[in-house]
Coordinates of C-alpha atoms and ligand atoms in Angstrom, one line a residue:
X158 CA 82.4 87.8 54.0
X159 CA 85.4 89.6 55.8
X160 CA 84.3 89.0 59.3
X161 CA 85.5 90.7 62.7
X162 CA 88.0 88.3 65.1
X163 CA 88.6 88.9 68.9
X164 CA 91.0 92.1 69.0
X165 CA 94.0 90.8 71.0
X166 CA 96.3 92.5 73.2
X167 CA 99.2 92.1 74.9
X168 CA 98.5 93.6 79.1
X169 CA 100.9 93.5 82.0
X170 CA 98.2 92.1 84.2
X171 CA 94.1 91.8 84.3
X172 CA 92.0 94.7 84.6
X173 CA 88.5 94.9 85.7
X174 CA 87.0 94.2 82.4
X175 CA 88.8 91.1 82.0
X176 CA 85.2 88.3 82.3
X177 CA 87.6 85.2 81.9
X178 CA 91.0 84.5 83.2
X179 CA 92.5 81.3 81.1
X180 CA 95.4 79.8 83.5
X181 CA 97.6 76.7 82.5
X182 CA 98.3 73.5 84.7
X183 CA 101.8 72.0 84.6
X184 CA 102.9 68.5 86.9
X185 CA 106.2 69.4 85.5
X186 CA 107.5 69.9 89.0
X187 CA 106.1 66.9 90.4
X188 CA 102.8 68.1 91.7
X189 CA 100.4 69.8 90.4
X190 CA 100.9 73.3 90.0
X191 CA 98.8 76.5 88.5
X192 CA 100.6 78.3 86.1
X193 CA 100.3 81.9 85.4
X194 CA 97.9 82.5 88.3
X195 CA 98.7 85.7 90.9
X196 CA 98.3 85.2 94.7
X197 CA 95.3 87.3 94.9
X198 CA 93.6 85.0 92.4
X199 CA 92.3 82.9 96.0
X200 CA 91.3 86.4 97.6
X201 CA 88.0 87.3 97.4
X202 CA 86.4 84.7 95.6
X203 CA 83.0 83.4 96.2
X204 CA 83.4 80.1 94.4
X205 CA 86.3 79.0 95.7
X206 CA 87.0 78.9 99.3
X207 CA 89.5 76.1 99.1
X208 CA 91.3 77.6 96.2
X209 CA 91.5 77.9 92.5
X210 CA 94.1 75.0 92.1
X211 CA 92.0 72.9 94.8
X212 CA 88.6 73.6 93.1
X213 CA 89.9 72.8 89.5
X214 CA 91.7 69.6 90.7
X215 CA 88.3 69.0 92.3
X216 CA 86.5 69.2 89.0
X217 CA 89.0 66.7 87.3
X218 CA 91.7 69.2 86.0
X219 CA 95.1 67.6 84.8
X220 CA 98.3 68.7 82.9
X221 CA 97.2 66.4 80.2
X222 CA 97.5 69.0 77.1
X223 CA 94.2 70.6 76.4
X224 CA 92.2 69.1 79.0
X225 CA 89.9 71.9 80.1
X226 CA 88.2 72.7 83.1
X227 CA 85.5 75.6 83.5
X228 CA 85.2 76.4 87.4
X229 CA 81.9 77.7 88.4
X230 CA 81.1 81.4 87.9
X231 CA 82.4 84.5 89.9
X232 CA 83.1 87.8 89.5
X233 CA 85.9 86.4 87.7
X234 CA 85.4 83.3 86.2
X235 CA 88.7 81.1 85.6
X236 CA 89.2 78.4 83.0
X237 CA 92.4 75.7 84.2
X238 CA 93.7 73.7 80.9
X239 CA 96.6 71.4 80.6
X240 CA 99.8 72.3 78.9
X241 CA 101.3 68.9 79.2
X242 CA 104.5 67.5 81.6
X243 CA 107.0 68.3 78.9
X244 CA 108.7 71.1 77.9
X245 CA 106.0 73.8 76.8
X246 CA 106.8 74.1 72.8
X247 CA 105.1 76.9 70.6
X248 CA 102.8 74.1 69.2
X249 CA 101.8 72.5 72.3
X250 CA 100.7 76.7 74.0
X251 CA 98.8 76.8 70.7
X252 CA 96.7 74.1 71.3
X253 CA 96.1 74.2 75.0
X254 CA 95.2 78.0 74.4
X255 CA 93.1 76.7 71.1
X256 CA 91.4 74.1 73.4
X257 CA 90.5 76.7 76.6
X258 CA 89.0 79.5 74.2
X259 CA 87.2 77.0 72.1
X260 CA 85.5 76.1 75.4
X261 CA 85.3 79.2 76.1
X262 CA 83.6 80.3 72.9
X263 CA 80.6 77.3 73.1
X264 CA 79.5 78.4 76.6
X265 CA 75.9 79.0 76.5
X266 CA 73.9 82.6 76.4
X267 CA 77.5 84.9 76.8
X268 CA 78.6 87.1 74.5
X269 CA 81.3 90.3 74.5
X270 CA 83.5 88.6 76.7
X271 CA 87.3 89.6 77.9
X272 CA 89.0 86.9 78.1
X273 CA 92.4 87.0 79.7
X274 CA 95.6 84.3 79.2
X275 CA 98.1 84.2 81.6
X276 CA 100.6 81.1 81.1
X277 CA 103.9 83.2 82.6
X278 CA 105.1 83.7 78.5
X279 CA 108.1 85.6 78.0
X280 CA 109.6 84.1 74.7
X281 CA 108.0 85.8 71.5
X282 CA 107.0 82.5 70.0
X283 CA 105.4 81.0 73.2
X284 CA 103.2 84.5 72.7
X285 CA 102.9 84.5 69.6
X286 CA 101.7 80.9 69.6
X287 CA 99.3 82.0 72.3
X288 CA 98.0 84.5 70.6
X289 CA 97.4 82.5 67.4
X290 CA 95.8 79.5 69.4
X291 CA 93.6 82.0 70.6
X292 CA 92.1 83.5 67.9
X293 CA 92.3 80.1 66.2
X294 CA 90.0 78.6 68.9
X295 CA 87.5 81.1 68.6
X296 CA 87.3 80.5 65.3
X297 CA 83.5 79.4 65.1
X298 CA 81.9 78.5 61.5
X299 CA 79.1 81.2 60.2
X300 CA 75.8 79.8 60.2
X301 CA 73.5 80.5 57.2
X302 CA 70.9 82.2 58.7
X303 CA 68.6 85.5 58.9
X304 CA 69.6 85.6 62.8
X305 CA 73.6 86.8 63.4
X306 CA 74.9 85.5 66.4
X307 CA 77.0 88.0 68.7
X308 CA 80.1 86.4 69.2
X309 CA 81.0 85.1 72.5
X310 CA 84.6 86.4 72.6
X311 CA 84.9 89.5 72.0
X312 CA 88.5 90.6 72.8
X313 CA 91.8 88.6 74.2
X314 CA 94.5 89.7 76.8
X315 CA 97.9 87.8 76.5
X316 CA 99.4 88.9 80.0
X317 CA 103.3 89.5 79.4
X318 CA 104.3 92.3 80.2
X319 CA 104.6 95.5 77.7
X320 CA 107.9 94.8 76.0
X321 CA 108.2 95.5 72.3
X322 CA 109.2 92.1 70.6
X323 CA 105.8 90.7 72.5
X324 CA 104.3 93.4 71.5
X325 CA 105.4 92.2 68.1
X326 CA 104.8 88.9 68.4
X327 CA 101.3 89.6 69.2
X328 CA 100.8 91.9 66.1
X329 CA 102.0 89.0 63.8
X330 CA 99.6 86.2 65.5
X331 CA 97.1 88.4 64.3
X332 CA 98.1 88.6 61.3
X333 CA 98.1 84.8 61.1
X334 CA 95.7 84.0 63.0
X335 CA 93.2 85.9 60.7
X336 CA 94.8 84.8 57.8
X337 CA 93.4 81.2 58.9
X338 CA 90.2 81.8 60.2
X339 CA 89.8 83.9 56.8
X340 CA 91.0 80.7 54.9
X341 CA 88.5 78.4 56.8
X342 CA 85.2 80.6 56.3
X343 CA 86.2 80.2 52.3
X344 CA 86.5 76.7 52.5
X345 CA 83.2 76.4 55.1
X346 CA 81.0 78.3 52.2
X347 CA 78.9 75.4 49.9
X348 CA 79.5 75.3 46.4
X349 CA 76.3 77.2 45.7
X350 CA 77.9 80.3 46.9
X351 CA 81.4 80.2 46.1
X352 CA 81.4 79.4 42.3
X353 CA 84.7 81.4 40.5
X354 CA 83.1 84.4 39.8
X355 CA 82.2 84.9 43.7
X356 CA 85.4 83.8 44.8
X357 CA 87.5 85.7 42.5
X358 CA 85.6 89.2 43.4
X359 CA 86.3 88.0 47.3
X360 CA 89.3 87.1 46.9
X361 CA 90.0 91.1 45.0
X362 CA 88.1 92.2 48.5
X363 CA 89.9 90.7 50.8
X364 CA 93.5 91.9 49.7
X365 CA 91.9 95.4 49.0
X366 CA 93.4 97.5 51.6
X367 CA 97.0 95.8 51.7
X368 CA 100.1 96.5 48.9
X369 CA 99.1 93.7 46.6
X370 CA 98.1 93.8 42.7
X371 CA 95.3 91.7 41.8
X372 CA 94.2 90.2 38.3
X373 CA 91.5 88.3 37.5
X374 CA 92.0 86.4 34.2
X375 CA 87.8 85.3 33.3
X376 CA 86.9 82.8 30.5
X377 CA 87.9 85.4 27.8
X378 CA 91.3 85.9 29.2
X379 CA 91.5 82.6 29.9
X380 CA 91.1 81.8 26.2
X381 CA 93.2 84.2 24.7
X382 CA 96.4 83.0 27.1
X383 CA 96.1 79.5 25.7
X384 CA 95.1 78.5 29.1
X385 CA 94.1 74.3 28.3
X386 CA 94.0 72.8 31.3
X387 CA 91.6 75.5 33.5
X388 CA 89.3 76.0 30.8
X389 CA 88.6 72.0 30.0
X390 CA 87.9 71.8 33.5
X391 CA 85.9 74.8 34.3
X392 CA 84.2 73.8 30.7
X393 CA 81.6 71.5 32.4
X394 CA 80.1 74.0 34.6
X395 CA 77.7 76.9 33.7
X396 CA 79.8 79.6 36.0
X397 CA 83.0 79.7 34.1
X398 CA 86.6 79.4 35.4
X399 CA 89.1 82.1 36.9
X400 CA 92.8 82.6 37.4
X401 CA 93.3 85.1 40.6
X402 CA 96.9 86.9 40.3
X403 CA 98.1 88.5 43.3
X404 CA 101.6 90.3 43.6
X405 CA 102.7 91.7 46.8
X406 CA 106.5 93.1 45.9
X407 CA 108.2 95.1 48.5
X408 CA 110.7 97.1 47.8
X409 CA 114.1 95.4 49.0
X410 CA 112.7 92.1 48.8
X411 CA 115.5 89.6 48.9
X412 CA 113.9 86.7 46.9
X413 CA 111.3 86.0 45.1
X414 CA 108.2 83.1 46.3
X415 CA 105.2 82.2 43.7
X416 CA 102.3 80.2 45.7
X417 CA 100.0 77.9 43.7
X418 CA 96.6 76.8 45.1
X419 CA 93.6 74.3 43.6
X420 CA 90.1 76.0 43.8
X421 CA 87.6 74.0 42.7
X422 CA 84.7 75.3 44.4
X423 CA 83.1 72.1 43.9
X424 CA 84.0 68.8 42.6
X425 CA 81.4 66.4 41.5
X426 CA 83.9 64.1 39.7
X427 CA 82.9 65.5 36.2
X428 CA 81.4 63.0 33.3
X429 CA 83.6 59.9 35.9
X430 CA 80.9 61.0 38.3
X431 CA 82.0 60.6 42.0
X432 CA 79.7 58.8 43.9
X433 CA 77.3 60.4 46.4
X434 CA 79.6 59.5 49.7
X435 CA 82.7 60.9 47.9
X436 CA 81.1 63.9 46.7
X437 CA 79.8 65.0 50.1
X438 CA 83.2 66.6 51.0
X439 CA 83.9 68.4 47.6
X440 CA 83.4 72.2 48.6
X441 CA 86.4 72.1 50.4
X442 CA 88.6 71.5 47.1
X443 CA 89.4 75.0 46.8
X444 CA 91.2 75.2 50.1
X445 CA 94.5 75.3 48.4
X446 CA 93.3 78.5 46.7
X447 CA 92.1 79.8 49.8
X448 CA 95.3 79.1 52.0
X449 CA 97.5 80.8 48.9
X450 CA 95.3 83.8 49.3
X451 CA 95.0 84.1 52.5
X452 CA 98.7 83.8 52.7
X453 CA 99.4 86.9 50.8
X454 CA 97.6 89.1 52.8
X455 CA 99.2 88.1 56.0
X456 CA 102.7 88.3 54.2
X457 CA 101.8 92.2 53.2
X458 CA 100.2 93.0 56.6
X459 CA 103.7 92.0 58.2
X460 CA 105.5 93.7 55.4
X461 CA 107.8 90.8 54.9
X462 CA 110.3 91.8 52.7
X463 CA 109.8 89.0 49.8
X464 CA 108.5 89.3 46.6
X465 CA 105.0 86.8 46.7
X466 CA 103.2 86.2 43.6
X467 CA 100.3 84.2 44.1
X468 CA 97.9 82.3 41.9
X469 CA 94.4 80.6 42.4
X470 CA 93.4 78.0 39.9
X471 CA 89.6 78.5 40.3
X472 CA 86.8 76.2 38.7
X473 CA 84.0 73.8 39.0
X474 CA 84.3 70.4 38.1
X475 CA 80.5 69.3 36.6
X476 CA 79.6 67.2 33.9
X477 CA 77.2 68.9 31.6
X478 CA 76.8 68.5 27.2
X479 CA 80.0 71.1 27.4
X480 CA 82.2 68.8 29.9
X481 CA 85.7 67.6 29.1
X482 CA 85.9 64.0 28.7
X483 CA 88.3 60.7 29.5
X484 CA 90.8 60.5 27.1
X485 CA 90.5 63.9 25.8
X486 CA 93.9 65.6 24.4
X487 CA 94.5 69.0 25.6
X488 CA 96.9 71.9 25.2
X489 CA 98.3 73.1 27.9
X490 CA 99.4 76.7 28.9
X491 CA 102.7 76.4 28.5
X492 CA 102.2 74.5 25.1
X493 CA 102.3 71.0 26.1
X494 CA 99.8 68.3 25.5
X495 CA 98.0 66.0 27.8
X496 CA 95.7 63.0 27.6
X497 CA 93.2 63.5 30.3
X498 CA 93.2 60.3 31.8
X499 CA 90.4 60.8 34.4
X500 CA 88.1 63.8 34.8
X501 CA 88.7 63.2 38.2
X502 CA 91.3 63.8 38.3
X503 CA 90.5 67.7 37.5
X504 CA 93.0 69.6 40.2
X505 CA 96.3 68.8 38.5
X506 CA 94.7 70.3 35.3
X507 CA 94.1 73.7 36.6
X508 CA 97.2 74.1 38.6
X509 CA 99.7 72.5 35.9
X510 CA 98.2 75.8 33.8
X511 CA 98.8 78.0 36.9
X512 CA 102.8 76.7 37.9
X513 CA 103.5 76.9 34.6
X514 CA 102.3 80.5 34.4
X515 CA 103.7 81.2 37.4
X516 CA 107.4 80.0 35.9
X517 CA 106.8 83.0 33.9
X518 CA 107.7 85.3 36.3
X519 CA 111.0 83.4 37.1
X520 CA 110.2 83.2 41.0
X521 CA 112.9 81.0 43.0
X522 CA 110.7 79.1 44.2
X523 CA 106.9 77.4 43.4
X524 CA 105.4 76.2 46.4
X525 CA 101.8 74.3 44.8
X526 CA 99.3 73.8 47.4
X527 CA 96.1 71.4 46.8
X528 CA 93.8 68.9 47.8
X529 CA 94.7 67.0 45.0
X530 CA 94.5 63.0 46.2
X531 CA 92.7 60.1 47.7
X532 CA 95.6 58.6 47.5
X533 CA 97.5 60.5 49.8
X534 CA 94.9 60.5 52.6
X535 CA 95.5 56.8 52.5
X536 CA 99.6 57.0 52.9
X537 CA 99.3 59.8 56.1
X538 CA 96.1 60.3 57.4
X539 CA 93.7 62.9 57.8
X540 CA 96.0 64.9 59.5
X541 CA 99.4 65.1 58.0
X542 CA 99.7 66.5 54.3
X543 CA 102.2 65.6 51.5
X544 CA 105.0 67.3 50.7
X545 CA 106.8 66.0 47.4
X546 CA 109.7 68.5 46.2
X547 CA 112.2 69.0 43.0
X548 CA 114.9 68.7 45.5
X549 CA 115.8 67.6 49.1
X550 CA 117.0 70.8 50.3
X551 CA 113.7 72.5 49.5
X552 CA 112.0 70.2 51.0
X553 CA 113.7 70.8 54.4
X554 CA 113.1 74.4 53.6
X555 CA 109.5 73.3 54.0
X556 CA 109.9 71.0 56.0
X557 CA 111.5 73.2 58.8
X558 CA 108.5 75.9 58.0
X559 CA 106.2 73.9 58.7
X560 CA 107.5 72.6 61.7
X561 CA 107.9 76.1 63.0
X562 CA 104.3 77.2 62.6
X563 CA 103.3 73.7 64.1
X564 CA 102.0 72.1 60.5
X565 CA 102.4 68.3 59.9
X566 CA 104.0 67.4 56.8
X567 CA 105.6 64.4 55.6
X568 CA 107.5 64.1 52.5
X569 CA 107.2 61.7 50.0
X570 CA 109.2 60.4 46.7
X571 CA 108.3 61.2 42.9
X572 CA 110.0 57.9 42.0
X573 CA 111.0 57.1 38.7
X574 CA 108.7 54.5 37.8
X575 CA 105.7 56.5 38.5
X576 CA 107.2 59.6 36.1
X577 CA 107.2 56.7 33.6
X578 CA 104.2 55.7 33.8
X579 CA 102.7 59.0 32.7
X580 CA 103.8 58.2 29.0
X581 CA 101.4 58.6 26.4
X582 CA 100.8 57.5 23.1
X583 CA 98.9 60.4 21.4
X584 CA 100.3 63.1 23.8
X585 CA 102.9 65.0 25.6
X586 CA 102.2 62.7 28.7
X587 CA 98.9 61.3 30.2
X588 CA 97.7 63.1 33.6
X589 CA 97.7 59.9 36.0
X590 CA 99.6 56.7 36.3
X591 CA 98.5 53.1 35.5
X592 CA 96.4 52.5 39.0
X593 CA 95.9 54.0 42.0
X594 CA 99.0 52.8 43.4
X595 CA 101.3 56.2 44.3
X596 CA 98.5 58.2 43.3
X597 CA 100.3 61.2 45.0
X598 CA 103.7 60.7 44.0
X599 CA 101.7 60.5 40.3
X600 CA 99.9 63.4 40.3
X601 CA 103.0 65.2 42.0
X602 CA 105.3 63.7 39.0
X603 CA 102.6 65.5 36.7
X604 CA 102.6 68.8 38.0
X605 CA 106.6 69.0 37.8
X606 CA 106.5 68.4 33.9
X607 CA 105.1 72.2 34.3
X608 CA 107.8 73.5 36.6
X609 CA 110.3 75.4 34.4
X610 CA 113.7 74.3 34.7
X611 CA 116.3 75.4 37.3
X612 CA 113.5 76.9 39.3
X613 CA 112.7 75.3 42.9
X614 CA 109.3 73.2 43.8
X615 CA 107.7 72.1 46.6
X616 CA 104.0 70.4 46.3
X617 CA 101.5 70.2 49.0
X618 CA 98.9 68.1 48.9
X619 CA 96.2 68.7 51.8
X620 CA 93.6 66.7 50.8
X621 CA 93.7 64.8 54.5
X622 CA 94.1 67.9 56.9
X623 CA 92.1 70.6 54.9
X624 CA 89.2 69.4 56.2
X625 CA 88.6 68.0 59.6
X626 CA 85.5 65.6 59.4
X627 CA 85.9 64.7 63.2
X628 CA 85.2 66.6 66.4
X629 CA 87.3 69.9 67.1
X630 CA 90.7 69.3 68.8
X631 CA 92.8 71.4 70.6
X632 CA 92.4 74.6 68.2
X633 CA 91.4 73.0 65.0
X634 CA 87.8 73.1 64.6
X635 CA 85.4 71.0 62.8
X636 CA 85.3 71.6 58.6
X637 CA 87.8 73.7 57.0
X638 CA 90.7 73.9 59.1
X639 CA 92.8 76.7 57.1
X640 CA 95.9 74.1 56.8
X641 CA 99.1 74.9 55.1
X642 CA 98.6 79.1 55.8
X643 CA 100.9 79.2 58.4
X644 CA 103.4 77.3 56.6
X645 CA 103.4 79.5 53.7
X646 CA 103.7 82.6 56.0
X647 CA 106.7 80.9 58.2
X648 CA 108.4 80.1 54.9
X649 CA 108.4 83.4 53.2
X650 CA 109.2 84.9 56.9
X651 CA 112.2 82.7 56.6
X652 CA 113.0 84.0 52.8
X653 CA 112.9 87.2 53.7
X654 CA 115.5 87.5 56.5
Ligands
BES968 N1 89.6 66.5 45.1 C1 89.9 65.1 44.9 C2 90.9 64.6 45.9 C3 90.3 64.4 47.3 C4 89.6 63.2 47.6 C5 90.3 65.4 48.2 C6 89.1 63.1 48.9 C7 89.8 65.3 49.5 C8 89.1 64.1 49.8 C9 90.6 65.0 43.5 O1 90.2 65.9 42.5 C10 90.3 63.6 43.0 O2 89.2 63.4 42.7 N2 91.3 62.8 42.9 C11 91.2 61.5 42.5 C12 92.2 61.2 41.5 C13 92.0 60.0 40.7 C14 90.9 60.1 39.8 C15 93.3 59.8 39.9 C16 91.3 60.5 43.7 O3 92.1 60.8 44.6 O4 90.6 59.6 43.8
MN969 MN1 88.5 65.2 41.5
ZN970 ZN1 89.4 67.6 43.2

């Protein structure tokens, strides 16, 4: 499961190993200009008698961000990409990077390469960033097969120099950046093989050699705790439920962060079937779970000094002579009852059982993370998430996370008249609203009910930019894109300073 990524380093120029030399083009200046390239780039050069700049502006090379040019191979072979006429921003080296190694990484019948990125960065986030859109665009999804392919890249150079904060900064885009890739092979695997069980054991692997605690609540566990919502949903399916807990707690932490994430390995609708076209998409409805994990293990390999519990609601939603019905009252975790109102509407189930669970711990704040609604593909888009929140300020908290680690987020209201339209007759509340209009803000007014009082919230639903059902962009490949881990490790990088 736990594959290798490129190792990345920071050098103070090329070497001889280096195969690929990745330079930027900028028109900032009024013409166009190489950036990061060395004057003895030209000498010596079979390919290019008239020039790197002139041979890539030949080809069709422009500042336009992430447009990439391959020139023709030489000892060195060089790779030109945009990085826009604007100010360069952290967001925008990460994608022109992303862009020029995802190139990189689908040439044809190459692999082991050194690949080196020279852009002239000196500022620790512009290196960082490059070093995360690096890895990021490597990123290439496992293929199921009894052939391994090598991969192409094998190693990255980030020329800057040798100072120690971009040494740093280089260290933690590692961090991240396989934190991502990690979260996007989960979300790539097919329900076949990533039931609960599975997950839950790889989930125990993947944190194995880092300071974190895990437990793995099964069925019987499950039971015993009273656990209402994970169990009616996991009930359906012949491979039963699991609730992951992960602690990473540091001594001198200064607060305390609980992450929640949906992992249904697989949603098929339950007994309100979803038809085929809707169901196509449904392994990736654990991607909440997998960013949350994920997550933790970059937190504890940069030792942030925070306190992180994390949970992962995991199940499969099937309908079977044991699945949980429409209109069936349960008890919840935290002892409240619910009138299921759709069995569709499955994710807000397992995770009101998980924040609730994780209020026991008294964490400052509950950041929830799922792909929990149609409804809010429809508001944003397939690439911006949700982000609904008990309170404005923690929402900006968010807010300004994710805009540091180049996530889109938008937030949106829990109004009033949705939270009243979750009133039931027979229970506690019902689990949706009347229609499908403000399905979000519905199922976000739902999941507050289990947020314990005078503790924080933020939601995240991801249901739009977990998955990216187009053709790769700048370093955001097709399928599982690892959304919302970079968010969750800015934030608690923010907490814990
Ligand atoms: N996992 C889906 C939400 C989803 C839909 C994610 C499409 C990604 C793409 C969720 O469990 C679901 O089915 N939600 C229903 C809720 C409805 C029954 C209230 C929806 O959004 O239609
Ligand atoms: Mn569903
Ligand atoms: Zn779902």
């Amino acid at each position: 499961m736990t594959r290798s990524i490129p190792n990345l380093t920071l050098v103070k120029t090329i070497g001889k190993a280096t195969d690929i030399l990745v330079l930027g083009l900028t028109e900032a200046g009024g013409s166009p200009a190489l950036v990061g390239a060395s004057p003895e780039l030209d000498r010596g050069r079979r390919d290019a008698a008239s020039g790197v700049l002139a041979t890539a502006l030949g080809m069709g090379a422009t500042s336009e961000l992430e447009c990439v040019v391959v020139l023709p191979a030489a000892d060195l072979r060089v790779v030109v990409v945009g990085l826009g006429d604007a100010d360069v921003t952290p967001e925008r080296v990460r994608r022109a990077v992303g862009a020029a190694l995802r190139k990189v990484s689908a040439l044809p019948n190459v692999s082991g390469l050194t690949v080196g990125v020279s852009m002239e960065l000196a500022d620790p986030e512009l290196v960082r960033a490059a070093g995360e859109g690096a890895l990021l665009g490597c990123y290439v999804p496992q293929k199921h097969s009894r052939t391994t392919a090598e991969p192409t890249v094998a190693a990255i150079e980030v020329v800057g120099g040798g100072r120690a904060d971009l040494k740093s900064a280089l260290e933690a885009a590692r961090a991240v950046g396989e934190a991502v890739c990690l979260a996007r092979d989960w979300v790539n695997l097919p329900g076949n093989l990533l039931q609960p069980p599975v997950f839950a054991e790889q989930a125990r692997t993947a944190v194995r050699s880092e300071r974190i605690t895990v437990e793995v609540l099964d069925e019987k566990a499950l039971e015993k705790g009273g656990y209402g919502g994970i169990l009616a949903v996991g009930g359906g399916s012949d491979a039963p439920p699991r609730l992951v807990r992960l602690e990473y707690a540091p001594r001198g932490a200064s607060t305390h962060l609980a992450l929640v994430g949906k992992g249904i390995t697989f949603d098929t609708g339950g007994l309100d079937i979803k038809p085929a076209g809707q169901m196509a998409g449904m392994k990736y409805d654990m991607s909440g779970a997998a960013a949350v994990i994920s997550a933790v293990r970059a937190i504890a390999q940069l030792g942030l000094k925070v306190r992180v519990t994390a949970y992962a609601a995991m199940a499969e939603n099937m309908p079977s002579g044991s699945a949980y019905r429409s209109g069936d009252v349960l008890t919840m975790f935290d002892g409240q009852t619910v009138e299921n109102y759709n069995t569709d509407a499955e994710g807000r189930l397992v995770m009101a059982d998980a924040i609730a669970r994780a209020g026991q711990d008294k964490p400052a704040l509950i950041v929830d993370v799922a792909t929990l609604t149609g409804a809010c593909m429809v508001a944003l888009g397939m690439r911006t998430g949700g982000l609904m929140a008990s309170d404005d300020a923690t929402a900006d908290q968010v807010l300004d996370a994710a805009e540091s680690a180049g996530e889109a987020f938008w937030q949106l209201p829990v109004t009033e008249d949705i939270r009243q339209q979750l009133k039931s007759d027979i229970a506690d509340m019902r689990s949706g609203g009347k229609n499908r209009y403000g399905g979000a803000l519905a199922a976000a007014a739902f999941l507050q009910r289990f947020v314990p009082d005078g503790v924080a919230w933020a939601h995240l639903d991801i249901a739009g930019p977990a998955n990216n059902e187009d053709q790769a962009y700048g370093y955001t490949p097709k399928g599982g894109t690892g959304v919302a881990v970079r968010t969750l490790v800015e934030l608690a990088r923010q907490l814990s300073v």
